GROMACS .gro file of N, CA, C and O in nm:
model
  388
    1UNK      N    1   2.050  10.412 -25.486
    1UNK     CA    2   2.176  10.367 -25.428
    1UNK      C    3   2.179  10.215 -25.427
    1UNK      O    4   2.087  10.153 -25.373
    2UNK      N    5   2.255  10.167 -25.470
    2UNK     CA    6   2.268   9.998 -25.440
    2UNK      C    7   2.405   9.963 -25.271
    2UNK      O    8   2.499  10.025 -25.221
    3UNK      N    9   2.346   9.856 -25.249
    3UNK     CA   10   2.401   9.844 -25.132
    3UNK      C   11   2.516   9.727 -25.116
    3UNK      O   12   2.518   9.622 -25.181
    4UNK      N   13   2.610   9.766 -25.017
    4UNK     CA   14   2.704   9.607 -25.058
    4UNK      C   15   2.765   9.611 -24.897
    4UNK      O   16   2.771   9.702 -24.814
    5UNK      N   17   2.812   9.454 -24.892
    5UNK     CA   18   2.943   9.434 -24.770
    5UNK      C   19   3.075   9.406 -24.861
    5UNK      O   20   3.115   9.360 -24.967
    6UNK      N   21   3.114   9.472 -24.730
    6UNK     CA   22   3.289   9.553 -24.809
    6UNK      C   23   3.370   9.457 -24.708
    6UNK      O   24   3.385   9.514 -24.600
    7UNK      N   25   3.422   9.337 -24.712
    7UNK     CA   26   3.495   9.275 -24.673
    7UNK      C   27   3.645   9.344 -24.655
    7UNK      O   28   3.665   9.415 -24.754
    8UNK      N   29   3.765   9.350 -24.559
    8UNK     CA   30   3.837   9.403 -24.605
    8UNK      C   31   3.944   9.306 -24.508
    8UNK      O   32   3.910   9.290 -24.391
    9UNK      N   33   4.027   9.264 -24.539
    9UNK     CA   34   4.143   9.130 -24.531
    9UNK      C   35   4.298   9.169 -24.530
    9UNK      O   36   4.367   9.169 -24.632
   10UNK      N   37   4.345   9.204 -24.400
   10UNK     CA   38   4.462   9.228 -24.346
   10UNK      C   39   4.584   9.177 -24.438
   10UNK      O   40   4.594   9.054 -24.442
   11UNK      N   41   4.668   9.242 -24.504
   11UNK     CA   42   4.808   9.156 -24.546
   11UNK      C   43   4.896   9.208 -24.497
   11UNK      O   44   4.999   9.209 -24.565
   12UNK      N   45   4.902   9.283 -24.342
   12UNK     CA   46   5.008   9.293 -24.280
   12UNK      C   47   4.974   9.259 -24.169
   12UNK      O   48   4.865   9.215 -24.132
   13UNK      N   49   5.123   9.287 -24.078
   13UNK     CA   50   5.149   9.258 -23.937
   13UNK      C   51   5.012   9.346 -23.858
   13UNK      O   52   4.961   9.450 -23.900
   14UNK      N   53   4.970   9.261 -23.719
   14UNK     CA   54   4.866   9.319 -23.672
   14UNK      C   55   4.962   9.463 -23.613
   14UNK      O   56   4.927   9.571 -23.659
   15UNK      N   57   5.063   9.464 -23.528
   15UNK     CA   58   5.184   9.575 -23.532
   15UNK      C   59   5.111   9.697 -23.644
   15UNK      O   60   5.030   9.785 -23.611
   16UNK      N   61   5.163   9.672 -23.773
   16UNK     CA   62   5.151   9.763 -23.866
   16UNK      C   63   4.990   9.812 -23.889
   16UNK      O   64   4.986   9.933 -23.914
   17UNK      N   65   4.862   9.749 -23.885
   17UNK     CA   66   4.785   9.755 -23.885
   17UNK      C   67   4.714   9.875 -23.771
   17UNK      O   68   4.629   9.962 -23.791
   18UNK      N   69   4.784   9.841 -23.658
   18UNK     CA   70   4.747   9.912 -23.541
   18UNK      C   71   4.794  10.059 -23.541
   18UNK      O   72   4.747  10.148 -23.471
   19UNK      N   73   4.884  10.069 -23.621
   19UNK     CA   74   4.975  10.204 -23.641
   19UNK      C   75   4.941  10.273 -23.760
   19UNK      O   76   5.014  10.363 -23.803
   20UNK      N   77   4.809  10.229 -23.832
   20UNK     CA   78   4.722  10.330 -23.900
   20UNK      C   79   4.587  10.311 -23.884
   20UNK      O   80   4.505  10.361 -23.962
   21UNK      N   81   4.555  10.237 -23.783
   21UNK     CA   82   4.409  10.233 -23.770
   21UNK      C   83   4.337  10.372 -23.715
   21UNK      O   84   4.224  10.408 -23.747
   22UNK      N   85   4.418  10.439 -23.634
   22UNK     CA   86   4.346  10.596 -23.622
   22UNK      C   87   4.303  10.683 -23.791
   22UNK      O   88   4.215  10.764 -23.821
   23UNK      N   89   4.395  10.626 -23.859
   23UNK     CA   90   4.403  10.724 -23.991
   23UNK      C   91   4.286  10.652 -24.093
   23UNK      O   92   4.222  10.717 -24.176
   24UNK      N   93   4.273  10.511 -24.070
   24UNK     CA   94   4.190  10.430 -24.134
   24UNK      C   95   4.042  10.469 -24.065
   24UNK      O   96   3.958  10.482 -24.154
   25UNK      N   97   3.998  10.487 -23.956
   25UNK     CA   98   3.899  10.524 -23.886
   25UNK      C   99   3.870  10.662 -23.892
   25UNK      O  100   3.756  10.707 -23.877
   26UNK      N  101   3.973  10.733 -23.914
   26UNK     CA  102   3.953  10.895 -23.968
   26UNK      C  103   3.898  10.865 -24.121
   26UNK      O  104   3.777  10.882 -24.141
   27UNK      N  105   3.951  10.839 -24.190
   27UNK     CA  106   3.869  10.764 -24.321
   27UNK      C  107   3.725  10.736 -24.340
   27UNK      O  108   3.637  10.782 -24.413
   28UNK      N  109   3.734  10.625 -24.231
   28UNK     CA  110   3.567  10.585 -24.296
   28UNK      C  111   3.466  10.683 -24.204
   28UNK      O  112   3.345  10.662 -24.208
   29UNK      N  113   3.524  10.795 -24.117
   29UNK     CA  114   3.403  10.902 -24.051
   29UNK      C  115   3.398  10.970 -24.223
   29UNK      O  116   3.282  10.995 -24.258
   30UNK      N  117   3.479  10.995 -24.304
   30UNK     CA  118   3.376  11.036 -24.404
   30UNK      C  119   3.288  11.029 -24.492
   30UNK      O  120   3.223  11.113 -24.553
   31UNK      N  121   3.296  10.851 -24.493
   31UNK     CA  122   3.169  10.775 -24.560
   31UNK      C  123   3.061  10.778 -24.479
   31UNK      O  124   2.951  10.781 -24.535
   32UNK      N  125   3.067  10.778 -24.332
   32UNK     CA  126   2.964  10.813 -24.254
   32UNK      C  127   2.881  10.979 -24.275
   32UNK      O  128   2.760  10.997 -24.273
   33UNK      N  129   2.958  11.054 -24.288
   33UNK     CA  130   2.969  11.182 -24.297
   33UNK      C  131   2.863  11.221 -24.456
   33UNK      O  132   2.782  11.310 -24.482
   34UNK      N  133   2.917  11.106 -24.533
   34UNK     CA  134   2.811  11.146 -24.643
   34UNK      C  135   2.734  11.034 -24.684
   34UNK      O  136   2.681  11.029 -24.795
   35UNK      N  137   2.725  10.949 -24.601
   35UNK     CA  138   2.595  10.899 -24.591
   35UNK      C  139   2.607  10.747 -24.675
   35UNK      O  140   2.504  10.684 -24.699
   36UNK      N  141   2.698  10.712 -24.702
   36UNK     CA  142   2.782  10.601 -24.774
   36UNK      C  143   2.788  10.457 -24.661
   36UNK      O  144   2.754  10.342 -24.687
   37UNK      N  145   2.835  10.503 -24.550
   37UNK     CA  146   2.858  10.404 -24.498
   37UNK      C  147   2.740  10.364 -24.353
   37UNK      O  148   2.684  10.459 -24.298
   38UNK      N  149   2.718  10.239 -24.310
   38UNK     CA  150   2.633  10.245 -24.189
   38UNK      C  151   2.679  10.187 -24.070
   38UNK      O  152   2.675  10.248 -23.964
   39UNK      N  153   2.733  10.044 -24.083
   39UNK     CA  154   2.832  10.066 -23.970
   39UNK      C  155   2.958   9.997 -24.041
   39UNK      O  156   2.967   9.983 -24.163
   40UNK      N  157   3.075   9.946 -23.926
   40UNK     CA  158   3.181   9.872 -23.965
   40UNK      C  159   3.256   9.832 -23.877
   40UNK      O  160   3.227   9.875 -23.765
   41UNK      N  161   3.359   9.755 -23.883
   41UNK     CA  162   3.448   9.692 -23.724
   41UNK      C  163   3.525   9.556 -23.782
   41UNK      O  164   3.519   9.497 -23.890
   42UNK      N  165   3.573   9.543 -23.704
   42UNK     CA  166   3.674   9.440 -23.719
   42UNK      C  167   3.671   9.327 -23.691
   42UNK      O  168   3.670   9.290 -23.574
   43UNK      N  169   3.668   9.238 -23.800
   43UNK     CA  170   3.622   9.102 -23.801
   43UNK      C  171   3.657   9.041 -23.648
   43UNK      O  172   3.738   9.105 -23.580
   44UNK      N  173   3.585   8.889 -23.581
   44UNK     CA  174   3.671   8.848 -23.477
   44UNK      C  175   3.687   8.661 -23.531
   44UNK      O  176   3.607   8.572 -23.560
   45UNK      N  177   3.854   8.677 -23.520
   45UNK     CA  178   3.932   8.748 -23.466
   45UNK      C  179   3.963   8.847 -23.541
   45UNK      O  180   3.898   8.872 -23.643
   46UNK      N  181   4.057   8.910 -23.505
   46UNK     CA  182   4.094   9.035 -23.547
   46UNK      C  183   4.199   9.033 -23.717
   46UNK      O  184   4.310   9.086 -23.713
   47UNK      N  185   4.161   8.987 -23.815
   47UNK     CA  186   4.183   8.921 -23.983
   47UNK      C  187   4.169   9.062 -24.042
   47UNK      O  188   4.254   9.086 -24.128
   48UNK      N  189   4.099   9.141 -24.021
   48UNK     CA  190   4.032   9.250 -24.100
   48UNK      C  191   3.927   9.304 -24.031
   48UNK      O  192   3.924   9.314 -23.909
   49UNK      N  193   3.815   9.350 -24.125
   49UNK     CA  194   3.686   9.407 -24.118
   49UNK      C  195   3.596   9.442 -24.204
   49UNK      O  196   3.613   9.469 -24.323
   50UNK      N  197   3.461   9.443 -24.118
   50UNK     CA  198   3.374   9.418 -24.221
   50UNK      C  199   3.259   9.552 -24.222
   50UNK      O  200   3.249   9.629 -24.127
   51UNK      N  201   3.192   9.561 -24.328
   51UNK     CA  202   3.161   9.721 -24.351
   51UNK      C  203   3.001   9.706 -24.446
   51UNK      O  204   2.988   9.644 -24.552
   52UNK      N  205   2.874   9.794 -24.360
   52UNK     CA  206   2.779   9.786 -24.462
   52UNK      C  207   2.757   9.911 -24.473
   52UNK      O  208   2.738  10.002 -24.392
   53UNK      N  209   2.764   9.900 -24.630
   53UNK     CA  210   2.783  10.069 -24.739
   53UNK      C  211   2.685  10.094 -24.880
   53UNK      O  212   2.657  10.005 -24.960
   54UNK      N  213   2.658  10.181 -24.885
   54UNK     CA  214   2.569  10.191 -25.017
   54UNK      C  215   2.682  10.295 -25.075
   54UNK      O  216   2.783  10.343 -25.023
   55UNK      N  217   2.608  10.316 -25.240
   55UNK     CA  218   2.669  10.387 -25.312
   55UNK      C  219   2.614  10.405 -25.440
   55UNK      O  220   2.545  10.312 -25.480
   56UNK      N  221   2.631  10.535 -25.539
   56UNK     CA  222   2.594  10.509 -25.636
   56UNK      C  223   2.649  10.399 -25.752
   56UNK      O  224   2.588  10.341 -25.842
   57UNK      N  225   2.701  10.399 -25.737
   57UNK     CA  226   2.761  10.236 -25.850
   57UNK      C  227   2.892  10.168 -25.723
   57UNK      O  228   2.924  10.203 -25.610
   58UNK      N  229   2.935  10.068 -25.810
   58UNK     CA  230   3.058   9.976 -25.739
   58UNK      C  231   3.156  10.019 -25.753
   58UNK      O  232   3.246   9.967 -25.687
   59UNK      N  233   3.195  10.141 -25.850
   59UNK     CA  234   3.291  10.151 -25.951
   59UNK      C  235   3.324  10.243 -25.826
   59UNK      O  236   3.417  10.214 -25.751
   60UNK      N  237   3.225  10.385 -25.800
   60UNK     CA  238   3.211  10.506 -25.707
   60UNK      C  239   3.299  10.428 -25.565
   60UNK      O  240   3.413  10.455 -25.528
   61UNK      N  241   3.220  10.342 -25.516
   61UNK     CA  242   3.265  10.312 -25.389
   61UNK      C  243   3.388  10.209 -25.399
   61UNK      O  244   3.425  10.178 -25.285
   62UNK      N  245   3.449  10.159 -25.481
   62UNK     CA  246   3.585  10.141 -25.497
   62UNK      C  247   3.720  10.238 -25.532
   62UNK      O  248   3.842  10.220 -25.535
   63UNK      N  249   3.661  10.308 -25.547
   63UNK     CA  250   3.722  10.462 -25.567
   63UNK      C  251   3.722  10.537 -25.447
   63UNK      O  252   3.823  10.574 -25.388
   64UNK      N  253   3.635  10.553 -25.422
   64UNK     CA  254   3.609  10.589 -25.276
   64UNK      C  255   3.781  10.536 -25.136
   64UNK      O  256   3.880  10.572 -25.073
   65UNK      N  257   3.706  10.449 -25.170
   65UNK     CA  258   3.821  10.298 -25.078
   65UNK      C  259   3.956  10.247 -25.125
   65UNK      O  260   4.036  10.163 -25.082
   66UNK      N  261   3.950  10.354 -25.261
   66UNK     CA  262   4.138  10.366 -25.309
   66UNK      C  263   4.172  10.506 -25.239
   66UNK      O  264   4.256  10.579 -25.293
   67UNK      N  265   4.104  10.551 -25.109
   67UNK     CA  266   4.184  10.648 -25.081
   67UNK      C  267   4.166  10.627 -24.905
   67UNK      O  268   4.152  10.723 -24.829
   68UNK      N  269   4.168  10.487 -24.862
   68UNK     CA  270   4.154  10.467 -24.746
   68UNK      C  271   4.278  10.408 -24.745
   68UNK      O  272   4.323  10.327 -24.826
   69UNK      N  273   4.351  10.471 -24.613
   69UNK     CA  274   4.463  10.466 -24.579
   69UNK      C  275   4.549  10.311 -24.554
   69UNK      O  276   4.671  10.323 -24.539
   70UNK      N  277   4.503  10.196 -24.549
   70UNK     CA  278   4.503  10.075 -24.542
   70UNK      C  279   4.526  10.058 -24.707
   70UNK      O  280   4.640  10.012 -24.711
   71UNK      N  281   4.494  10.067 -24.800
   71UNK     CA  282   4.443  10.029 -24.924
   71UNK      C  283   4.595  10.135 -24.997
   71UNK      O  284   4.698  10.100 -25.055
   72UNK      N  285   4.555  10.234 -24.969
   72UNK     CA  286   4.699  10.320 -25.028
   72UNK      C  287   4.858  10.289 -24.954
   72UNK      O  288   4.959  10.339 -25.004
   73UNK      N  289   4.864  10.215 -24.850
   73UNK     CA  290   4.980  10.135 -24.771
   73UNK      C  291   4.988  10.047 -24.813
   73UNK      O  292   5.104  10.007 -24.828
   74UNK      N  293   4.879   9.962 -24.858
   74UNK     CA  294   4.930   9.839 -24.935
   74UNK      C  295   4.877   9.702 -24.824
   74UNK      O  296   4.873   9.579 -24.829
   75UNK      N  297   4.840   9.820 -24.719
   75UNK     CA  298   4.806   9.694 -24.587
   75UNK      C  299   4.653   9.630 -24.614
   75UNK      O  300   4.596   9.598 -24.510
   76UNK      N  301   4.600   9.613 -24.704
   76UNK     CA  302   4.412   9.515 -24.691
   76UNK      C  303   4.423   9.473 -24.811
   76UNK      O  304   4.520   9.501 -24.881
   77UNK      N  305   4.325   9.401 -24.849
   77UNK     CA  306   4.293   9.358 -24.967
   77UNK      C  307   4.113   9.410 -24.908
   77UNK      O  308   4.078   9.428 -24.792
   78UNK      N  309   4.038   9.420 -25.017
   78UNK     CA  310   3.902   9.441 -25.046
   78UNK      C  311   3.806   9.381 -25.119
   78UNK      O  312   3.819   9.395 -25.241
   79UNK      N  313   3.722   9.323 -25.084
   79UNK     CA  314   3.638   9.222 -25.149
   79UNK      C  315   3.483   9.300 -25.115
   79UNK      O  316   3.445   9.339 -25.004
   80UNK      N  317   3.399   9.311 -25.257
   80UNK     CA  318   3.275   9.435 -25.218
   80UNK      C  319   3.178   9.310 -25.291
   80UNK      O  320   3.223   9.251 -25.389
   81UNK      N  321   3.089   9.288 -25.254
   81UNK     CA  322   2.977   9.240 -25.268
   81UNK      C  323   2.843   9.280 -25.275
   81UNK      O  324   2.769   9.211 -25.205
   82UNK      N  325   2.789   9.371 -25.337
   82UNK     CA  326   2.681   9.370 -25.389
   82UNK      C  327   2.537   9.251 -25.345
   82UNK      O  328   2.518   9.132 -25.367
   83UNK      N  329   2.448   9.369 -25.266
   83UNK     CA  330   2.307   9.278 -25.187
   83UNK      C  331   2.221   9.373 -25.235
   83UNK      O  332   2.250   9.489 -25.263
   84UNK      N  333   2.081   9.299 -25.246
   84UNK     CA  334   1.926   9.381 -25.233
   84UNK      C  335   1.845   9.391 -25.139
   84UNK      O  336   1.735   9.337 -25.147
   85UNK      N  337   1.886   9.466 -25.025
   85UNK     CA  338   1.809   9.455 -24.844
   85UNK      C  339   1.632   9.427 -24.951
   85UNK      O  340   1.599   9.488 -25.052
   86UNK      N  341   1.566   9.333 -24.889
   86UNK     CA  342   1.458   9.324 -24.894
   86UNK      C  343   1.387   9.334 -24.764
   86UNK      O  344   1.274   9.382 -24.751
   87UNK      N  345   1.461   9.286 -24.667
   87UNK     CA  346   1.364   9.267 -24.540
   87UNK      C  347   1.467   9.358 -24.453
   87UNK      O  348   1.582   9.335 -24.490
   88UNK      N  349   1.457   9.471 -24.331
   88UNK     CA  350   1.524   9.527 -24.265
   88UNK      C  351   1.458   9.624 -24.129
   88UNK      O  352   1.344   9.665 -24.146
   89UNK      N  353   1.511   9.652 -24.030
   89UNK     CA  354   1.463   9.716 -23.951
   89UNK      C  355   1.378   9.857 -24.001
   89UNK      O  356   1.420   9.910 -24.104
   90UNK      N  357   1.266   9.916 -23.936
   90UNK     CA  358   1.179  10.006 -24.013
   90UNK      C  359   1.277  10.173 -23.982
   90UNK      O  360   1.274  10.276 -24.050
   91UNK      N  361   1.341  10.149 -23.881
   91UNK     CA  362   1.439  10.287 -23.842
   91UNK      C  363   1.536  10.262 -23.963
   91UNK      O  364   1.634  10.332 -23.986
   92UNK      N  365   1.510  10.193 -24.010
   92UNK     CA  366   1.677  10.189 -24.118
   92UNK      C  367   1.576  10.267 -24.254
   92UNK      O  368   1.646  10.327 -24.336
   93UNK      N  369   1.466  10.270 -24.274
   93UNK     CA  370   1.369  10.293 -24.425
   93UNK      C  371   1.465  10.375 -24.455
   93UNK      O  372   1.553  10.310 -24.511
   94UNK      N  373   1.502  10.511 -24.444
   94UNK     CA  374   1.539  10.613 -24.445
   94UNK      C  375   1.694  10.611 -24.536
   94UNK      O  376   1.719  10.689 -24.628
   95UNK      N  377   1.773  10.522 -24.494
   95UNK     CA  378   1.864  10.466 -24.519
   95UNK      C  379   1.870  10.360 -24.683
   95UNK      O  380   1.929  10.366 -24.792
   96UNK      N  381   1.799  10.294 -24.635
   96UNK     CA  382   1.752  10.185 -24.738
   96UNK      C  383   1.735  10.240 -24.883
   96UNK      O  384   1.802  10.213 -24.982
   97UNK      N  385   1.604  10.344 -24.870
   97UNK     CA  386   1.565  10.445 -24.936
   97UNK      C  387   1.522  10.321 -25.037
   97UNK      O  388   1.467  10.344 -25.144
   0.00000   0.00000   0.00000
């Protein structure tokens, strides 16, 4: 699995934002759900949010995140960055893999 931070950058009203964030948070429980995502939250101030995710390629987890409800509204932009955890907590090994 390679690992990345998933920047993700508001282009709407915080209003509009707030009125799919239940559906956007229903979303990423299923990257949690399969093991994709580890945590995530909302930048401060409140601009966006920020997300650490593995995946099998970049291509997978941008695909993935063309079906998060923010992204199919038209409300984020997404910026994925690609890292190599070298050094990390020993409860995370498992994760890391």
């Amino acid at each position: 699995m390679k690992h990345y931070i998933v920047e993700i950058t508001y282009t709407a009203t915080p209003e509009t934002i707030a009125a799919s964030v239940g559906e956007h948070r229903a979303f990423l429980q299923t990257g949690y759900d399969c093991g994709w995502l580890l945590l995530s939250g909302p930048r401060v101030p409140r601009t966006g949010g920020m997300i650490v995710a593995r995946a099998p390629s970049l291509r997978e987890l941008q695909d993935f995140f063309g079906n998060d409800p923010y992204q199919i509204k038209g409300l984020a932009e997404y910026r994925f960055t690609e890292f190599e955890p070298v050094k990390f907590q020993p409860f995370l090994m498992d994760w890391i893999g």
